[in-house]
Coordinates of C-alpha atoms in Angstrom, one line a residue:
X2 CA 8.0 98.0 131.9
X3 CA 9.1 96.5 135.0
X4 CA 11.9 98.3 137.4
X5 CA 13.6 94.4 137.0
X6 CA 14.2 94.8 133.1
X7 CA 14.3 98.3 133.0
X8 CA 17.3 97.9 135.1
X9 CA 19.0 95.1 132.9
X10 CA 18.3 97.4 130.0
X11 CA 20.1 99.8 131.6
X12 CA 23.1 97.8 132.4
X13 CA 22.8 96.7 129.0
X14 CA 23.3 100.2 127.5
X15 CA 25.8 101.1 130.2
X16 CA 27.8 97.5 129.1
X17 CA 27.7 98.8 125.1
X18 CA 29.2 102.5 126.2
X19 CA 31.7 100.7 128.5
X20 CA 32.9 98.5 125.7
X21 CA 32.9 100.8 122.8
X22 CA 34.6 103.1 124.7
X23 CA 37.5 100.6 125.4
X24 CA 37.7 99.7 121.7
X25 CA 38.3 103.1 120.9
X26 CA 41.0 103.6 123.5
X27 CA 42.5 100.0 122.4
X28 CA 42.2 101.2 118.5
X29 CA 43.3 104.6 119.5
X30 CA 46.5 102.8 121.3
X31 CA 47.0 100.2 118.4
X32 CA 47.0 103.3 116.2
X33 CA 49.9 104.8 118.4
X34 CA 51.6 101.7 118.8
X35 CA 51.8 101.5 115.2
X36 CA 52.6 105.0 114.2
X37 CA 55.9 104.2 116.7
X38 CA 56.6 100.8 115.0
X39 CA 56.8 103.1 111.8
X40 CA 58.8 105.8 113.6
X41 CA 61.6 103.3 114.2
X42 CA 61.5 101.9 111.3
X43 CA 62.3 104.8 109.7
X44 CA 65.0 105.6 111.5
X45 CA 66.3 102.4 111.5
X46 CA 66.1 103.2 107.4
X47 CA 67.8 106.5 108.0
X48 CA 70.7 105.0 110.4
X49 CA 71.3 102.5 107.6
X50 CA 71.3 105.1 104.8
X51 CA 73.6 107.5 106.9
X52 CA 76.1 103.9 107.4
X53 CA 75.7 103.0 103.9
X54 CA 77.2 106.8 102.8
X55 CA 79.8 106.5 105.4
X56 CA 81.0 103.2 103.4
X57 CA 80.8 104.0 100.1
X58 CA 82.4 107.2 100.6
X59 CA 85.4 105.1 102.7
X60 CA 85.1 101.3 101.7
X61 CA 88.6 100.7 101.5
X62 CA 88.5 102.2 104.9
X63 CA 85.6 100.6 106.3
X64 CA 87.2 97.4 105.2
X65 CA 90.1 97.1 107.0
X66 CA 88.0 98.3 110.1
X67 CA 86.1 94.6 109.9
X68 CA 89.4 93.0 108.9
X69 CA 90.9 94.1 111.9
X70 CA 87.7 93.6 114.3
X71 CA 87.1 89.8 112.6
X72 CA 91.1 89.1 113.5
X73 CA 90.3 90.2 117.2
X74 CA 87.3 88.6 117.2
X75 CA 89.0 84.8 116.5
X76 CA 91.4 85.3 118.2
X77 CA 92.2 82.8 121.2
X78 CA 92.8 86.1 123.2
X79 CA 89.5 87.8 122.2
X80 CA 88.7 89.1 125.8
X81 CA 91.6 91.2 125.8
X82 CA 92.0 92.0 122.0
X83 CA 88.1 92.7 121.4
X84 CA 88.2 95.9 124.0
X85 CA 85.7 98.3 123.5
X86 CA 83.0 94.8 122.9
X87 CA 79.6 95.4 121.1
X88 CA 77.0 96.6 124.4
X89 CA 74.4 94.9 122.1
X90 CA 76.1 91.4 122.8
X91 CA 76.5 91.5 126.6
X92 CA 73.5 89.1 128.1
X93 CA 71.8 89.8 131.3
X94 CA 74.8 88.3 133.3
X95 CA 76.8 91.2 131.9
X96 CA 78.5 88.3 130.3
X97 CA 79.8 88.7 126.8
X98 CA 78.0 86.6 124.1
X99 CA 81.0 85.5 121.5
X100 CA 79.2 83.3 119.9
X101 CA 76.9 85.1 118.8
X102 CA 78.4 88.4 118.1
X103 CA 80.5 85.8 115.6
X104 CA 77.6 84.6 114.1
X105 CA 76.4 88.4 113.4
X106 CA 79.7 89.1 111.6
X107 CA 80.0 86.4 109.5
X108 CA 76.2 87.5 108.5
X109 CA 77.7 90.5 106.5
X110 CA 78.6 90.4 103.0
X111 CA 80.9 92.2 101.4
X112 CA 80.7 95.9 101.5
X113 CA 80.1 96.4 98.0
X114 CA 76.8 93.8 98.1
X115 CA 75.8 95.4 101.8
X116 CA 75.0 98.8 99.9
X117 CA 72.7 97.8 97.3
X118 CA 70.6 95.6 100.0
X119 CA 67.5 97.5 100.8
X120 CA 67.6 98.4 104.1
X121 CA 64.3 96.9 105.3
X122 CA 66.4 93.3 104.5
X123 CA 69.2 94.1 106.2
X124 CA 69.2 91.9 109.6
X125 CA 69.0 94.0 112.7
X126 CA 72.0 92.6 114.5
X127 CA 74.0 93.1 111.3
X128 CA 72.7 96.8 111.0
X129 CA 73.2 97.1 114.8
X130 CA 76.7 95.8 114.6
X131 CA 77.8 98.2 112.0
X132 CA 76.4 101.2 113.7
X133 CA 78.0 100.7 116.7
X134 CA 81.4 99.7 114.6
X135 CA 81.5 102.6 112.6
X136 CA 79.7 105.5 114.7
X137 CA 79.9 104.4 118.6
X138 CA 82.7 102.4 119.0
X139 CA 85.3 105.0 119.3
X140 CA 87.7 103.1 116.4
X141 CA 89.3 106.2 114.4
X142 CA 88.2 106.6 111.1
X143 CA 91.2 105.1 108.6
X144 CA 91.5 106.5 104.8
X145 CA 93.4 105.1 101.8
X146 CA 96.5 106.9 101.3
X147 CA 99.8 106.5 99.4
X148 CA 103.3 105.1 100.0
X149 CA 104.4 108.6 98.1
X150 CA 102.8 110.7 101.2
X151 CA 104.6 109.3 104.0
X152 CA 106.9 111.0 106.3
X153 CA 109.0 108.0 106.4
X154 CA 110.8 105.9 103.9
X155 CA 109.4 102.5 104.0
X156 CA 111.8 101.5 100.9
X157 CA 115.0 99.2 101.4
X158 CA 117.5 98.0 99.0
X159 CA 116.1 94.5 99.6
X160 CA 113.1 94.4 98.1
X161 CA 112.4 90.6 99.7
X162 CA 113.0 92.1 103.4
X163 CA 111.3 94.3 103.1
X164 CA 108.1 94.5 100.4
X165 CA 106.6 97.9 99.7
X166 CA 102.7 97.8 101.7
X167 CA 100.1 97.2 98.9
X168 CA 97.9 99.6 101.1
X169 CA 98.8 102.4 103.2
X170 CA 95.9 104.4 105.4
X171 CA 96.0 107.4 107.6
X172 CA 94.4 107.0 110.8
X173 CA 92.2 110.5 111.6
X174 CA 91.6 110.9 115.1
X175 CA 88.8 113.3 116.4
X176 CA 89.3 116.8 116.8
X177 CA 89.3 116.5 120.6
X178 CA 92.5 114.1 120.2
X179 CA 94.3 115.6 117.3
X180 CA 94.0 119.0 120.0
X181 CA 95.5 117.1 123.0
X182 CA 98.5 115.7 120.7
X183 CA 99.1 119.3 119.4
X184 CA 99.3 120.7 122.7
X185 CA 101.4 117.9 123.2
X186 CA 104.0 117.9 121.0
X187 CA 103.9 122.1 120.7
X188 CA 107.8 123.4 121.5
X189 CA 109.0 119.1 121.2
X190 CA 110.6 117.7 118.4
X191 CA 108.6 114.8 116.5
X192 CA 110.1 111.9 114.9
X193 CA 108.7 109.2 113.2
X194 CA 109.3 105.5 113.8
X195 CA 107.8 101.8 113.0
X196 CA 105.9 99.4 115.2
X197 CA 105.3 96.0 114.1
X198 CA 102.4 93.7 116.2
X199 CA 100.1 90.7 115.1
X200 CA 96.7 92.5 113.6
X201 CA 94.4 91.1 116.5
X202 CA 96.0 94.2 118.6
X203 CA 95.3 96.9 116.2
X204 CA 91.4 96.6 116.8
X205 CA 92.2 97.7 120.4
X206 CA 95.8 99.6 119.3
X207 CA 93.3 101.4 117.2
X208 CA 91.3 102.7 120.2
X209 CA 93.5 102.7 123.2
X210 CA 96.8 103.7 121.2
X211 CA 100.1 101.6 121.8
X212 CA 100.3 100.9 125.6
X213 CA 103.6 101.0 127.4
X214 CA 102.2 98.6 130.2
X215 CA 100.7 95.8 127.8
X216 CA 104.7 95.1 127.9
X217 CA 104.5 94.0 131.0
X218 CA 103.0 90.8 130.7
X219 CA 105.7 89.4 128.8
X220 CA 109.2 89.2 128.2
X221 CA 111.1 91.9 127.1
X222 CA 114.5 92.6 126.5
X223 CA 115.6 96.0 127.0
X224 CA 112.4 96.7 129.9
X225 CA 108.9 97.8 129.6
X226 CA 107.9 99.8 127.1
X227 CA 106.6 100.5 123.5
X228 CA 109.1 99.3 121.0
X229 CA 109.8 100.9 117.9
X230 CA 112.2 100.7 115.0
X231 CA 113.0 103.5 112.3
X232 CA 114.0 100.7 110.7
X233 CA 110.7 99.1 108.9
X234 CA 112.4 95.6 108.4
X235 CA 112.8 94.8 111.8
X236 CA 109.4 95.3 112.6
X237 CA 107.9 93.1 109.9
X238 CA 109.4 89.9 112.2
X239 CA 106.4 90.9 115.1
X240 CA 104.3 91.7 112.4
X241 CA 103.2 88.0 111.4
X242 CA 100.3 87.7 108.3
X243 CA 96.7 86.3 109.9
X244 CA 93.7 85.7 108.3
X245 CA 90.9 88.0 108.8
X246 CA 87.7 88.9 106.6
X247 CA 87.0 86.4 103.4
X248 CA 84.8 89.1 102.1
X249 CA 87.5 91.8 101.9
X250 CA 88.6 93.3 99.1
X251 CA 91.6 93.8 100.2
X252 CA 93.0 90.8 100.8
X253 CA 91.8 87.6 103.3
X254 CA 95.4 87.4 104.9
X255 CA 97.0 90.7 106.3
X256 CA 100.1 92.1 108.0
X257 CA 100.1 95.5 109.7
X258 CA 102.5 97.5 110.5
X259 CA 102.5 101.4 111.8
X260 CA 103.7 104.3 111.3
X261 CA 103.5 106.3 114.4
X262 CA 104.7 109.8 115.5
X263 CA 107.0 110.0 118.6
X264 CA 107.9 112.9 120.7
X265 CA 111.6 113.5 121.1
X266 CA 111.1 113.5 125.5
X267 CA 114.9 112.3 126.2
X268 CA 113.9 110.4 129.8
X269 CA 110.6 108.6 128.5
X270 CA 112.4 107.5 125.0
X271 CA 115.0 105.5 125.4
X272 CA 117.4 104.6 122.7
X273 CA 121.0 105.0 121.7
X274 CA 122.4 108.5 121.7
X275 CA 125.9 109.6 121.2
X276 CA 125.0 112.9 123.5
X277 CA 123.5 110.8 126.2
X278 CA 124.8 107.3 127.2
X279 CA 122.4 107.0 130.7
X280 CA 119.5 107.9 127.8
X281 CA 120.2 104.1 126.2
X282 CA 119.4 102.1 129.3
X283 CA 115.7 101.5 130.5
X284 CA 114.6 99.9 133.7
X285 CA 114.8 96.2 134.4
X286 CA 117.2 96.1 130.6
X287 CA 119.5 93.3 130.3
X288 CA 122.0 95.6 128.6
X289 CA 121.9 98.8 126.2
X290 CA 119.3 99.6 123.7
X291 CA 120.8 98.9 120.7
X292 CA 120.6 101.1 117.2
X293 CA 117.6 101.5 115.5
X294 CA 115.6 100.6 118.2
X295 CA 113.2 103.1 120.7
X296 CA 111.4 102.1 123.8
X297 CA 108.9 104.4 125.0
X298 CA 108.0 104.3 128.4
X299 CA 105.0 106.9 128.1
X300 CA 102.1 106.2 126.3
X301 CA 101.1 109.8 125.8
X302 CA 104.4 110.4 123.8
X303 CA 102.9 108.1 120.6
X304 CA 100.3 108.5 118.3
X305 CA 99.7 106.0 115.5
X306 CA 99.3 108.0 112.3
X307 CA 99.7 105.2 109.3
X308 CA 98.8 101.9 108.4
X309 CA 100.8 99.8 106.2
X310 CA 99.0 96.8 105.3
X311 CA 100.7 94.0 103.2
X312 CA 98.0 91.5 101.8
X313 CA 97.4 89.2 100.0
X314 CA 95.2 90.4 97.2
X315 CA 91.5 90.2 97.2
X316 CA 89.7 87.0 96.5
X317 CA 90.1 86.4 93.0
X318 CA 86.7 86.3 90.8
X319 CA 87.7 82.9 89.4
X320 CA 88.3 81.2 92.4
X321 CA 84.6 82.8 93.6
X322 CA 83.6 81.2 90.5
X323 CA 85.0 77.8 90.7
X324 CA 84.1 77.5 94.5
X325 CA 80.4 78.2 93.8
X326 CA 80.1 76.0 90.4
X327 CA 82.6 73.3 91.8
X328 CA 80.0 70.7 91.4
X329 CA 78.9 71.5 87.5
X330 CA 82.3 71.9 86.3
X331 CA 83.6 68.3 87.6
X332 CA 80.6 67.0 86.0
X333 CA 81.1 69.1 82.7
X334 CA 84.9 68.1 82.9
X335 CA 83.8 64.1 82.9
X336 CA 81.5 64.6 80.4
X337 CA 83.9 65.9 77.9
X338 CA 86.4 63.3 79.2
X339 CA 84.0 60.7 78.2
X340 CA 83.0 62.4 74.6
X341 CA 86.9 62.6 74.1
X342 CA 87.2 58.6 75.0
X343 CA 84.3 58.2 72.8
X344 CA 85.7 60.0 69.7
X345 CA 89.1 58.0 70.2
X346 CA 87.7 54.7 70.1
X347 CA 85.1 55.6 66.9
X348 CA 88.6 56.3 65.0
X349 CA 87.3 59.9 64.6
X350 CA 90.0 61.7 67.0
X351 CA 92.5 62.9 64.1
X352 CA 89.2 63.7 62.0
X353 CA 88.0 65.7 64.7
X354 CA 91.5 67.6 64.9
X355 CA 91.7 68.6 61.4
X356 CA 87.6 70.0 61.7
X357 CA 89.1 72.3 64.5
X358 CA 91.8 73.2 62.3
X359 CA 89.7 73.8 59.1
X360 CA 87.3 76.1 61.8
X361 CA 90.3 78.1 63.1
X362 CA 91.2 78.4 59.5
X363 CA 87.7 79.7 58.5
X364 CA 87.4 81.8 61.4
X365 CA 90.7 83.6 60.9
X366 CA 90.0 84.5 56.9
X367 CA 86.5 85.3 58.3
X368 CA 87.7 87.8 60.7
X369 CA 90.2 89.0 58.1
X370 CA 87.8 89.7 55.9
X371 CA 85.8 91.7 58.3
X372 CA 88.5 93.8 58.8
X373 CA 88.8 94.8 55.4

């Protein structure tokens, strides 16, 4: 053999080792790559499962949450009312994307379909909205409750003024915050009062709690402050009704108003007082405080502990019905329009009356018979 080919050969077998050796690494890699792919797929699956127990053990709950965020979402103030925003829809400019953290939400059915999707079809940014609603978000965690349980009254003599809530939830707070208000309100006297506001601010209300200095971007009467009310008919007038989730079970048009603990603090509450005239003006009032009405100058002295939502019923399973089958039943509809024209012209229209008649008849003795 000549030193020329022996050479090649050599090269030839070095070449082979060279590349076998890098198809195992690559299938070696692929095999890892895939083995991750699976990895987070499964918990992707087990993120899902753990949302989809959250919701069926609180739908009601969970509802209102995406009632409330929705309502934020559209509104024309959506910068300020949609705070904390989704990290998963802020592009590279650190700009937020509305458009389409919109087009996610309206990408969710409603909860009662979401939990019987497998969770291999659910989309990711749907999935990835939800988990960051309902376990990152901060947003207290809000369960159905009764008118009966309240601290307050929310009943009045007239019933029009003011309507009993056809839902009520409690607002739970995390330990950490339900601590802090303790120490708070340990050796104070608590008192509980009303606060009405349009439902785009409870998404953030929710989070933040009720902010004495969001009062200073508009007008106000009696100074800056968090108004409240311990009467519940007054509110309802800031508490306007606003669409919010067509999927809700709830109701597609909501009014919120809450029901929130106040500490009795005599120089941050201001409010009529018999004991304490000075205690009924606030800074920057055009006059005294009138009855009925608080303004809280301190933040930390509130804590939103109820919900009363007034709705307006869920979507109804006809109107579903007639807005998915619109089409067929105006063409039914003309059809028997037409057989009915028909059987008038033929003569056959009092004929036909008295075979409907005879049927009923039959029908009737029939079932009577049955009975028997």
């Amino acid at each position: 053999m000549k030193i020329g080919e022996r050479d090649n050969r050599l090269n030839l077998n070095e070449g082979v080792e060279t590349q076998t050796e890098n198809q195992t690494y690559t299938n070696e890699n692929n095999i890892y790559i895939f083995q991750a792919h699976l990895q987070n797929e499964e918990n992707s699956a087990s993120k899902i499962n753990k949302l989809k127990d959250l919701i069926r053990k609180n739908l009601p709950g969970c509802d209102l949450v995406l009632c409330i965020f929705i309502a934020a979402l559209k509104s024309f103030r959506a910068d300020k009312c949609l705070r904390p925003f989704p990290q998963y829809f802020v592009n590279e400019k650190d700009e937020k994307d509305f458009v389409s953290l919109k087009k996610s939400f309206d990408k969710i059915p409603p909860l009662s379909e979401f939990l019987r999707i497998p969770a291999q079809n659910i989309p990711q940014d749907v999935a990835d909205l939800l988990l960051w609603l309902f376990f990152a978000s901060g947003i207290p965690i809000l369960t159905k409750d009764s008118v009966e349980n309240l601290p307050v009254s929310v009943l009045n003599t007239k019933a029009s003024i003011n309507p009993v809530p056809q839902h009520v939830f409690e607002v739970n707070y995390s330990p950490k915050i339900d601590e802090t208000w303790m120490k708070r309100t340990r050796s104070k006297t608590v008192f509980y009062a009303f606060h009405g506001s349009p439902v785009i601010n409870f998404y953030s209300i929710l989070k933040i709690g009720l902010q004495q200095h969001f009062s200073s971007e508009k007008e106000v009467i009696f100074g800056n402050g968090v108004y409240l009310s311990n009467e519940i008919s007054i509110c309802t007038n800031y508490a306007p009704f606003a669409k919010t989730w067509n999927h809700s079970t709830i109701g597609t048009k909501h009014s919120i108003i809450a029901v929130c603990e106040v500490i009795n603090d005599e120089e941050n509450v201001k409010c009529k007082d018999e004991n304490n005239r000075k205690r009924a003006l606030n800074q920057n009032s055009y006059g005294e405080i009138p009855e009925k009405y608080f303004v809280v100058t301190n933040s930390e002295l509130i804590k939103v502990k109820y919900l009363l939502v007034y709705g307006n019923g869920g979507p109804s399973a006809v109107k579903s019905f007639v807005k998915k089958h619109f089409l067929w039943i105006l063409i039914v509809l003309y059809i028997v329009m037409l057989l009915m024209i028909k059987l008038y012209n033929m003569g056959l229209w009092k004929k036909s009356i008295r075979l409907v008649y005879f049927l009923q008849k039959y029908c009737l003795a029939f079932n009577t018979y049955l009975n028997n």
